[in-house]
Short mmCIF file of C-alpha atoms and ligand atoms in Angstrom, two decimals:
data_model
loop_
_atom_site.label_atom_id
_atom_site.label_comp_id
_atom_site.label_asym_id
_atom_site.label_seq_id
_atom_site.Cartn_x
_atom_site.Cartn_y
_atom_site.Cartn_z
CA UNK A 87 143.16 93.42 53.95
CA UNK A 88 143.18 89.95 55.24
CA UNK A 89 143.92 90.84 58.91
CA UNK A 90 142.97 94.46 59.80
CA UNK A 91 144.04 94.81 63.41
CA UNK A 92 141.39 97.20 63.88
CA UNK A 93 138.56 95.12 63.26
CA UNK A 94 136.85 95.02 66.76
CA UNK A 95 136.31 91.41 66.78
CA UNK A 96 140.13 90.79 66.41
CA UNK A 97 140.69 93.69 69.06
CA UNK A 98 138.50 92.08 71.68
CA UNK A 99 140.08 88.42 71.05
CA UNK A 100 143.16 90.27 72.02
CA UNK A 101 141.87 92.09 74.95
CA UNK A 102 142.33 95.60 73.40
CA UNK A 103 140.09 98.56 73.32
CA UNK A 104 137.30 98.59 70.86
CA UNK A 105 135.03 101.27 69.56
CA UNK A 106 132.00 98.97 70.21
CA UNK A 107 131.55 95.46 71.74
CA UNK A 108 131.77 92.97 68.88
CA UNK A 109 129.09 90.51 68.24
CA UNK A 110 128.76 87.49 66.25
CA UNK A 111 126.13 84.30 66.72
CA UNK A 112 127.08 80.45 66.52
CA UNK A 113 125.00 78.90 63.68
CA UNK A 114 124.50 82.53 62.46
CA UNK A 115 124.74 80.83 58.91
CA UNK A 116 121.97 78.57 58.49
CA UNK A 117 118.54 77.29 59.43
CA UNK A 118 116.97 80.61 61.00
CA UNK A 119 117.17 82.30 57.57
CA UNK A 120 114.90 81.80 54.84
CA UNK A 121 117.61 82.79 52.24
CA UNK A 122 119.66 79.77 53.74
CA UNK A 123 116.57 77.37 52.46
CA UNK A 124 116.44 79.21 49.52
CA UNK A 125 120.46 78.61 48.84
CA UNK A 126 121.26 75.24 50.46
CA UNK A 127 121.16 72.34 48.08
CA UNK A 128 118.65 69.49 48.89
CA UNK A 129 119.84 66.41 50.87
CA UNK A 130 122.89 66.50 53.17
CA UNK A 131 124.37 69.77 54.28
CA UNK A 132 127.48 68.21 53.00
CA UNK A 133 126.01 68.32 49.70
CA UNK A 134 126.15 72.19 50.10
CA UNK A 135 129.47 72.43 52.05
CA UNK A 136 131.14 71.03 48.97
CA UNK A 137 130.09 73.68 46.83
CA UNK A 138 132.15 76.76 47.39
CA UNK A 139 129.97 79.45 45.84
CA UNK A 140 126.87 78.07 47.94
CA UNK A 141 128.89 77.73 51.17
CA UNK A 142 130.26 81.38 50.66
CA UNK A 143 127.02 82.62 49.84
CA UNK A 144 125.65 81.10 53.11
CA UNK A 145 128.35 82.52 54.94
CA UNK A 146 127.77 86.10 54.00
CA UNK A 147 123.92 86.32 54.47
CA UNK A 148 124.10 86.64 58.19
CA UNK A 149 126.58 89.50 57.85
CA UNK A 150 124.28 91.35 55.40
CA UNK A 151 120.82 90.44 57.42
CA UNK A 152 122.34 91.08 61.09
CA UNK A 153 125.41 93.27 60.75
CA UNK A 154 127.33 91.00 62.89
CA UNK A 155 131.26 91.61 63.51
CA UNK A 156 132.49 88.26 62.18
CA UNK A 157 131.72 85.76 59.74
CA UNK A 158 132.07 81.89 60.56
CA UNK A 159 133.05 79.62 57.56
CA UNK A 160 129.81 77.64 56.35
CA UNK A 161 131.05 74.11 56.93
CA UNK A 162 130.90 71.59 59.98
CA UNK A 163 132.99 69.84 62.36
CA UNK A 164 132.76 66.38 60.71
CA UNK A 165 134.04 67.76 57.42
CA UNK A 166 137.60 66.47 57.69
CA UNK A 167 136.77 62.97 59.01
CA UNK A 168 134.26 62.88 56.24
CA UNK A 169 136.74 63.86 53.75
CA UNK A 170 139.10 61.42 54.70
CA UNK A 171 136.54 58.56 53.91
CA UNK A 172 135.31 57.60 57.17
CA UNK A 173 131.84 56.90 56.56
CA UNK A 174 129.82 59.50 58.44
CA UNK A 175 126.74 61.60 57.22
CA UNK A 176 124.71 64.74 58.74
CA UNK A 177 121.23 63.58 59.12
CA UNK A 178 118.72 66.76 59.07
CA UNK A 179 117.24 66.96 62.31
CA UNK A 180 119.51 64.75 63.97
CA UNK A 181 123.10 65.54 63.49
CA UNK A 182 126.35 63.33 62.59
CA UNK A 183 125.63 59.54 62.12
CA UNK A 184 128.63 57.18 61.53
CA UNK A 185 128.21 53.93 59.65
CA UNK A 186 130.53 52.01 61.76
CA UNK A 187 131.64 53.72 64.96
CA UNK A 188 134.96 53.25 66.64
CA UNK A 189 134.85 50.48 69.58
CA UNK A 190 138.29 49.12 69.42
CA UNK A 191 141.89 49.58 68.52
CA UNK A 192 141.20 47.52 65.08
CA UNK A 193 138.72 50.43 64.20
CA UNK A 194 141.47 53.04 64.28
CA UNK A 195 143.21 51.32 61.05
CA UNK A 196 140.23 53.05 59.17
CA UNK A 197 141.41 56.47 60.16
CA UNK A 198 143.68 58.39 57.71
CA UNK A 199 145.56 61.56 57.84
CA UNK A 200 143.98 64.64 56.01
CA UNK A 201 145.34 65.91 52.75
CA UNK A 202 143.86 69.48 53.17
CA UNK A 203 143.95 70.63 49.49
CA UNK A 204 143.08 67.37 48.12
CA UNK A 205 140.51 66.22 50.78
CA UNK A 206 139.04 69.58 51.62
CA UNK A 207 139.87 71.96 48.74
CA UNK A 208 136.19 72.94 48.66
CA UNK A 209 136.70 74.31 52.27
CA UNK A 210 140.03 76.36 51.09
CA UNK A 211 138.39 77.46 48.02
CA UNK A 212 135.33 79.09 50.17
CA UNK A 213 137.78 80.72 52.42
CA UNK A 214 139.54 82.20 49.19
CA UNK A 215 136.21 83.78 47.85
CA UNK A 216 134.99 85.12 51.40
CA UNK A 217 138.39 86.92 51.90
CA UNK A 218 137.62 88.50 48.53
CA UNK A 219 134.14 89.46 49.31
CA UNK A 220 134.28 90.41 53.19
CA UNK A 221 135.14 93.90 54.36
CA UNK A 222 138.17 94.34 56.34
CA UNK A 223 136.24 95.22 59.32
CA UNK A 224 134.46 91.82 59.45
CA UNK A 225 137.09 88.97 60.06
CA UNK A 226 136.53 85.40 59.02
CA UNK A 227 136.33 82.66 61.62
CA UNK A 228 137.53 79.38 60.51
CA UNK A 229 136.93 76.32 62.87
CA UNK A 230 137.43 72.65 63.83
CA UNK A 231 135.98 70.17 66.15
CA UNK A 232 138.03 69.58 69.41
CA UNK A 233 138.98 65.92 69.62
CA UNK A 234 136.80 64.75 72.55
CA UNK A 235 133.51 66.09 70.87
CA UNK A 236 134.51 64.80 67.13
CA UNK A 237 135.34 61.25 69.06
CA UNK A 238 131.97 61.37 70.56
CA UNK A 239 130.28 61.10 67.40
CA UNK A 240 132.94 58.47 66.28
CA UNK A 241 132.54 56.24 68.99
CA UNK A 242 128.65 56.89 70.00
CA UNK A 243 127.69 56.58 66.28
CA UNK A 244 125.65 59.74 66.61
CA UNK A 245 124.45 62.18 68.93
CA UNK A 246 124.43 60.81 72.36
CA UNK A 247 122.87 61.76 75.75
CA UNK A 248 124.94 59.86 78.22
CA UNK A 249 128.11 59.69 76.19
CA UNK A 250 128.23 55.85 77.77
CA UNK A 251 130.37 54.53 75.01
CA UNK A 252 132.79 57.19 74.58
CA UNK A 253 133.27 57.27 78.40
CA UNK A 254 133.67 53.45 78.62
CA UNK A 255 136.37 53.42 76.13
CA UNK A 256 138.41 56.09 77.59
CA UNK A 257 138.16 54.40 81.16
CA UNK A 258 138.59 50.84 79.81
CA UNK A 259 141.19 51.10 76.86
CA UNK A 260 143.10 54.47 77.49
CA UNK A 261 145.91 53.42 74.98
CA UNK A 262 143.19 53.18 72.14
CA UNK A 263 141.58 56.40 73.37
CA UNK A 264 144.79 58.25 73.43
CA UNK A 265 145.62 57.15 69.81
CA UNK A 266 142.05 58.10 68.44
CA UNK A 267 142.29 61.83 70.00
CA UNK A 268 145.82 62.20 69.20
CA UNK A 269 144.67 61.32 65.24
CA UNK A 270 141.61 63.64 65.96
CA UNK A 271 144.27 66.57 67.06
CA UNK A 272 146.40 66.12 64.22
CA UNK A 273 143.05 66.04 61.76
CA UNK A 274 142.00 69.47 63.65
CA UNK A 275 145.71 70.82 63.32
CA UNK A 276 146.08 69.96 59.45
CA UNK A 277 142.54 71.53 58.81
CA UNK A 278 143.07 74.75 60.67
CA UNK A 279 146.45 75.37 59.64
CA UNK A 280 145.29 74.72 55.89
CA UNK A 281 142.17 77.36 56.75
CA UNK A 282 144.68 79.86 58.28
CA UNK A 283 146.97 79.54 54.96
CA UNK A 284 143.73 80.31 52.82
CA UNK A 285 143.18 83.29 54.77
CA UNK A 286 140.89 82.86 57.64
CA UNK A 287 141.64 85.32 60.59
CA UNK A 288 140.67 83.47 63.99
CA UNK A 289 139.88 79.94 64.75
CA UNK A 290 137.19 78.28 66.94
CA UNK A 291 137.72 75.19 68.63
CA UNK A 292 134.16 73.67 69.28
CA UNK A 293 134.48 71.28 72.38
CA UNK A 294 130.60 71.28 72.42
CA UNK A 295 130.15 68.30 74.40
CA UNK A 296 133.25 68.74 76.79
CA UNK A 297 130.70 69.54 79.47
CA UNK A 298 129.75 65.72 79.97
CA UNK A 299 133.16 65.29 81.64
CA UNK A 300 134.06 65.62 85.19
CA UNK A 301 137.15 67.91 85.63
CA UNK A 302 139.34 65.29 86.40
CA UNK A 303 138.15 63.33 83.35
CA UNK A 304 138.47 66.57 81.31
CA UNK A 305 142.03 67.05 82.41
CA UNK A 306 143.13 63.68 81.60
CA UNK A 307 141.40 62.60 78.60
CA UNK A 308 140.36 65.74 76.96
CA UNK A 309 142.55 68.66 77.55
CA UNK A 310 145.93 67.42 76.22
CA UNK A 311 144.97 67.03 72.53
CA UNK A 312 143.01 70.12 72.69
CA UNK A 313 146.02 72.04 73.90
CA UNK A 314 147.85 70.77 70.94
CA UNK A 315 145.46 72.09 68.52
CA UNK A 316 145.46 75.47 70.37
CA UNK A 317 149.37 75.61 70.57
CA UNK A 318 149.24 75.04 66.93
CA UNK A 319 146.96 77.93 66.16
CA UNK A 320 148.70 80.18 68.54
CA UNK A 321 152.17 79.38 66.67
CA UNK A 322 150.60 80.59 63.34
CA UNK A 323 149.86 84.05 65.17
CA UNK A 324 146.13 83.60 64.95
CA UNK A 325 143.54 84.31 67.95
CA UNK A 326 141.90 81.14 69.10
CA UNK A 327 138.39 80.67 70.64
CA UNK A 328 137.57 77.30 72.76
CA UNK A 329 134.00 76.74 73.44
CA UNK A 330 131.81 74.10 74.99
CA UNK A 331 128.19 73.82 76.59
CA UNK A 332 127.80 73.06 80.38
CA UNK A 333 131.35 73.85 80.98
CA UNK A 334 130.97 75.84 84.17
CA UNK A 335 133.35 73.65 86.28
CA UNK A 336 135.60 73.42 83.40
CA UNK A 337 136.51 76.97 82.55
CA UNK A 338 139.55 77.09 84.51
CA UNK A 339 140.95 73.92 82.73
CA UNK A 340 139.85 75.19 79.43
CA UNK A 341 141.50 78.43 79.99
CA UNK A 342 144.92 76.45 80.80
CA UNK A 343 144.72 74.71 77.19
CA UNK A 344 145.72 78.19 76.07
CA UNK A 345 143.06 79.95 73.75
CA UNK A 346 142.89 83.74 73.59
CA UNK A 347 139.05 83.49 74.13
CA UNK A 348 136.86 81.10 76.17
CA UNK A 349 133.34 80.81 75.01
CA UNK A 350 131.01 80.57 77.78
CA UNK A 351 127.33 78.94 77.66
CA UNK A 352 124.34 80.88 79.47
CA UNK A 353 124.62 79.02 82.50
CA UNK A 354 127.47 80.88 83.96
CA UNK A 355 127.35 84.91 84.33
CA UNK A 356 130.32 86.31 82.39
CA UNK A 357 131.56 88.11 85.63
CA UNK A 358 132.06 84.63 87.21
CA UNK A 359 133.29 83.06 84.01
CA UNK A 360 136.02 85.98 83.82
CA UNK A 361 137.25 85.13 87.35
CA UNK A 362 137.27 81.32 86.49
CA UNK A 363 139.14 81.94 83.28
CA UNK A 364 141.68 84.38 84.78
CA UNK A 365 142.40 88.16 83.43
CA UNK A 366 144.70 86.92 80.57
CA UNK A 367 141.86 85.58 78.33
CA UNK A 368 139.03 87.26 76.60
CA UNK A 369 135.29 85.75 77.10
CA UNK A 370 132.70 85.17 74.48
CA UNK A 371 128.97 84.91 75.11
CA UNK A 372 126.29 84.31 76.69
CA UNK A 373 122.74 85.11 75.75
CA UNK A 374 120.45 81.98 76.37
CA UNK A 375 119.34 81.24 72.58
CA UNK A 376 115.99 80.40 73.97
CA UNK A 377 115.68 83.85 75.39
CA UNK A 378 115.28 85.18 71.92
CA UNK A 379 111.83 83.60 71.94
CA UNK A 380 110.39 86.17 74.22
CA UNK A 381 109.11 89.68 73.31
CA UNK A 382 112.04 92.12 72.41
CA UNK A 383 111.81 93.94 75.95
CA UNK A 384 112.65 90.87 77.51
CA UNK A 385 115.37 89.77 75.14
CA UNK A 386 116.89 93.60 75.52
CA UNK A 387 116.51 93.01 79.26
CA UNK A 388 118.54 89.93 78.88
CA UNK A 389 121.00 91.33 76.57
CA UNK A 390 121.76 94.18 78.87
CA UNK A 391 122.26 91.73 81.81
CA UNK A 392 124.87 89.77 79.83
CA UNK A 393 126.60 93.14 79.12
CA UNK A 394 126.43 94.44 82.43
CA UNK A 395 128.34 90.88 83.79
CA UNK A 396 131.08 91.40 81.13
CA UNK A 397 131.96 94.48 82.76
CA UNK A 398 134.15 97.25 81.34
CA UNK A 399 137.75 95.72 81.19
CA UNK A 400 138.51 94.73 77.49
CA UNK A 401 137.91 91.39 76.06
CA UNK A 402 134.24 90.50 75.58
CA UNK A 403 132.74 89.34 72.39
CA UNK A 404 129.09 89.05 72.57
CA UNK A 405 127.32 85.75 71.41
CA UNK A 406 124.79 83.29 72.44
CA UNK A 407 125.46 80.71 74.94
CA UNK A 408 124.95 77.87 72.17
CA UNK A 409 124.05 78.10 68.47
CA UNK A 410 120.99 79.90 67.10
CA UNK A 411 117.96 77.72 67.34
CA UNK A 412 116.11 77.12 63.93
CA UNK A 413 112.88 78.92 64.98
CA UNK A 414 114.60 82.16 66.12
CA UNK A 415 112.89 85.24 64.44
CA UNK A 416 115.76 86.88 62.35
CA UNK A 417 114.56 90.26 63.28
CA UNK A 418 115.35 89.64 67.03
CA UNK A 419 118.74 88.88 66.10
CA UNK A 420 119.30 91.89 64.10
CA UNK A 421 117.89 94.00 67.07
CA UNK A 422 120.24 92.48 69.63
CA UNK A 423 123.18 93.19 67.30
CA UNK A 424 121.94 96.97 67.41
CA UNK A 425 121.57 97.11 71.03
CA UNK A 426 124.74 95.46 71.85
CA UNK A 427 126.61 97.76 69.53
CA UNK A 428 124.96 100.60 71.27
CA UNK A 429 125.50 99.55 75.01
CA UNK A 430 128.29 97.28 75.08
CA UNK A 431 130.91 98.56 77.37
CA UNK A 432 134.15 96.10 77.61
CA UNK A 433 136.86 97.70 76.48
CA UNK A 434 134.82 100.72 74.73
CA UNK A 435 136.68 103.90 75.09
CA UNK A 436 139.30 102.59 76.99
O1 CP3 B 139 126.82 79.46 61.31
C1 CP3 B 139 127.89 78.51 61.82
O2 CP3 B 139 127.96 78.28 63.01
C2 CP3 B 139 128.59 77.88 60.68
C3 CP3 B 139 128.42 76.64 60.35
C4 CP3 B 139 128.38 75.50 61.42
C5 CP3 B 139 127.64 74.24 61.04
N1 CP3 B 139 127.93 73.23 61.93
C6 CP3 B 139 126.58 74.09 59.96
C7 CP3 B 139 125.51 73.27 60.29
C8 CP3 B 139 129.37 75.13 62.16
C9 CP3 B 139 130.30 76.00 63.22
C10 CP3 B 139 129.05 73.75 62.69
C11 CP3 B 139 129.74 73.07 63.81
C12 CP3 B 139 128.91 72.14 64.37
N2 CP3 B 139 128.54 70.69 63.85
C13 CP3 B 139 129.31 71.58 65.89
C14 CP3 B 139 129.54 72.49 66.95
C15 CP3 B 139 128.74 73.78 67.26
C16 CP3 B 139 127.73 73.27 68.18
O3 CP3 B 139 126.15 73.53 67.88
O4 CP3 B 139 127.83 72.86 69.33
C17 CP3 B 139 128.38 70.27 66.01
C18 CP3 B 139 128.18 69.71 67.43
C19 CP3 B 139 128.07 69.94 64.93
C20 CP3 B 139 127.48 68.56 64.57
C21 CP3 B 139 126.20 69.10 63.69
N3 CP3 B 139 126.07 69.20 62.72
C22 CP3 B 139 124.91 68.92 64.44
C23 CP3 B 139 124.73 68.66 65.92
C24 CP3 B 139 123.93 69.42 63.47
C25 CP3 B 139 122.44 69.63 63.63
C26 CP3 B 139 121.79 68.52 63.11
C27 CP3 B 139 120.22 69.04 62.99
O5 CP3 B 139 119.70 69.24 61.72
O6 CP3 B 139 119.42 69.66 63.97
C28 CP3 B 139 124.59 69.70 62.47
C29 CP3 B 139 124.12 69.89 61.00
C30 CP3 B 139 124.31 71.43 60.75
N4 CP3 B 139 125.52 71.88 60.64
C31 CP3 B 139 123.43 72.22 60.31
C32 CP3 B 139 124.03 73.49 60.17
C33 CP3 B 139 123.67 74.79 59.49
C34 CP3 B 139 121.85 72.00 60.14
C35 CP3 B 139 121.62 71.39 58.76
C36 CP3 B 139 120.88 71.41 57.70
O7 CP3 B 139 120.82 72.59 56.96
O8 CP3 B 139 120.43 70.30 57.21
#
């Protein structure tokens, strides 16, 4: 079955009772696993993403290893823009790097729209393989980058600390900014719509770097395009998750963009986050990924603190506050999954 309503992950997205608290980890498919390195093709990660058999295998590895409650498609947020021929590569240890960044209105002429099957057929084939391989109790999460976060790579030319160029563009040339994020919203909509048609059960929108914006700037420059993408997902009847890092002051606005679930980093306790996002949204998070490097009794204590703050109301998906760090001991993550399954209380037995 492609979307079992009983899968704990999907039930928690919809704030329904669960028999155990579901857990998955952002970046669970990847660098912490030796089997990832054995499977991954040499070179850019894009060379692996375009091979559906390899991408599907890498997606399944953390399911086998950790017993998590959801799979996340092995791909990257820059895949749609890359697939439309905009020069971008993913440099190991660094991240997405853009040959000729967007700096003015003229650069927008180099953007073109996505033909999901023609440009990203490999992603859709990966989804189809996974829907055959995954048990119904383990839904498949598809994803896209939110317009602001993807634009940050396109305008900065690569990863950035201060986001100076992207902020300068939005403040000095708001018309060009708006055209850029509207284009990126449409790209995300076309990508996730095709992923949903191919079988993904939920969609996470990664606005990883939204926390760089003030609430007023987030509301004006990022939220409208983000909301468009979430509206499109929700019109297709699939639950959505909106996640960003350092977004404590943005949680209420992110909630107003309309996701079913708001992803929270480790800086905001989940009881505080629940109050900020409101009672009509689930929350996802939020163990500090760096806490996984402590001895397990400390990790267990921190895991229990997250579960405690999540409370007993339905609507908690356990996750890290950001992605798995590459040097993480996979054994620790497996033990966290067991602990969450044994002790998670949000919506359990409700
Ligand atoms: O397990 C999963 O979460 C699924 C796969 C996934 C990847 N990237 C694979 C990947 C997902 C969901 C992403 C999303 C993504 N990509 C985000 C949002 C998540 C977040 O971390 O906030 C962002 C910001 C990117 C852009 C990106 N791609 C960065 C910053 C990097 C890291 C560069 C590095 O090597 O440190 C990448 C590369 C990347 N994407 C890797 C993986 C497994 C590591 C690459 C490798 O094997 O070379």
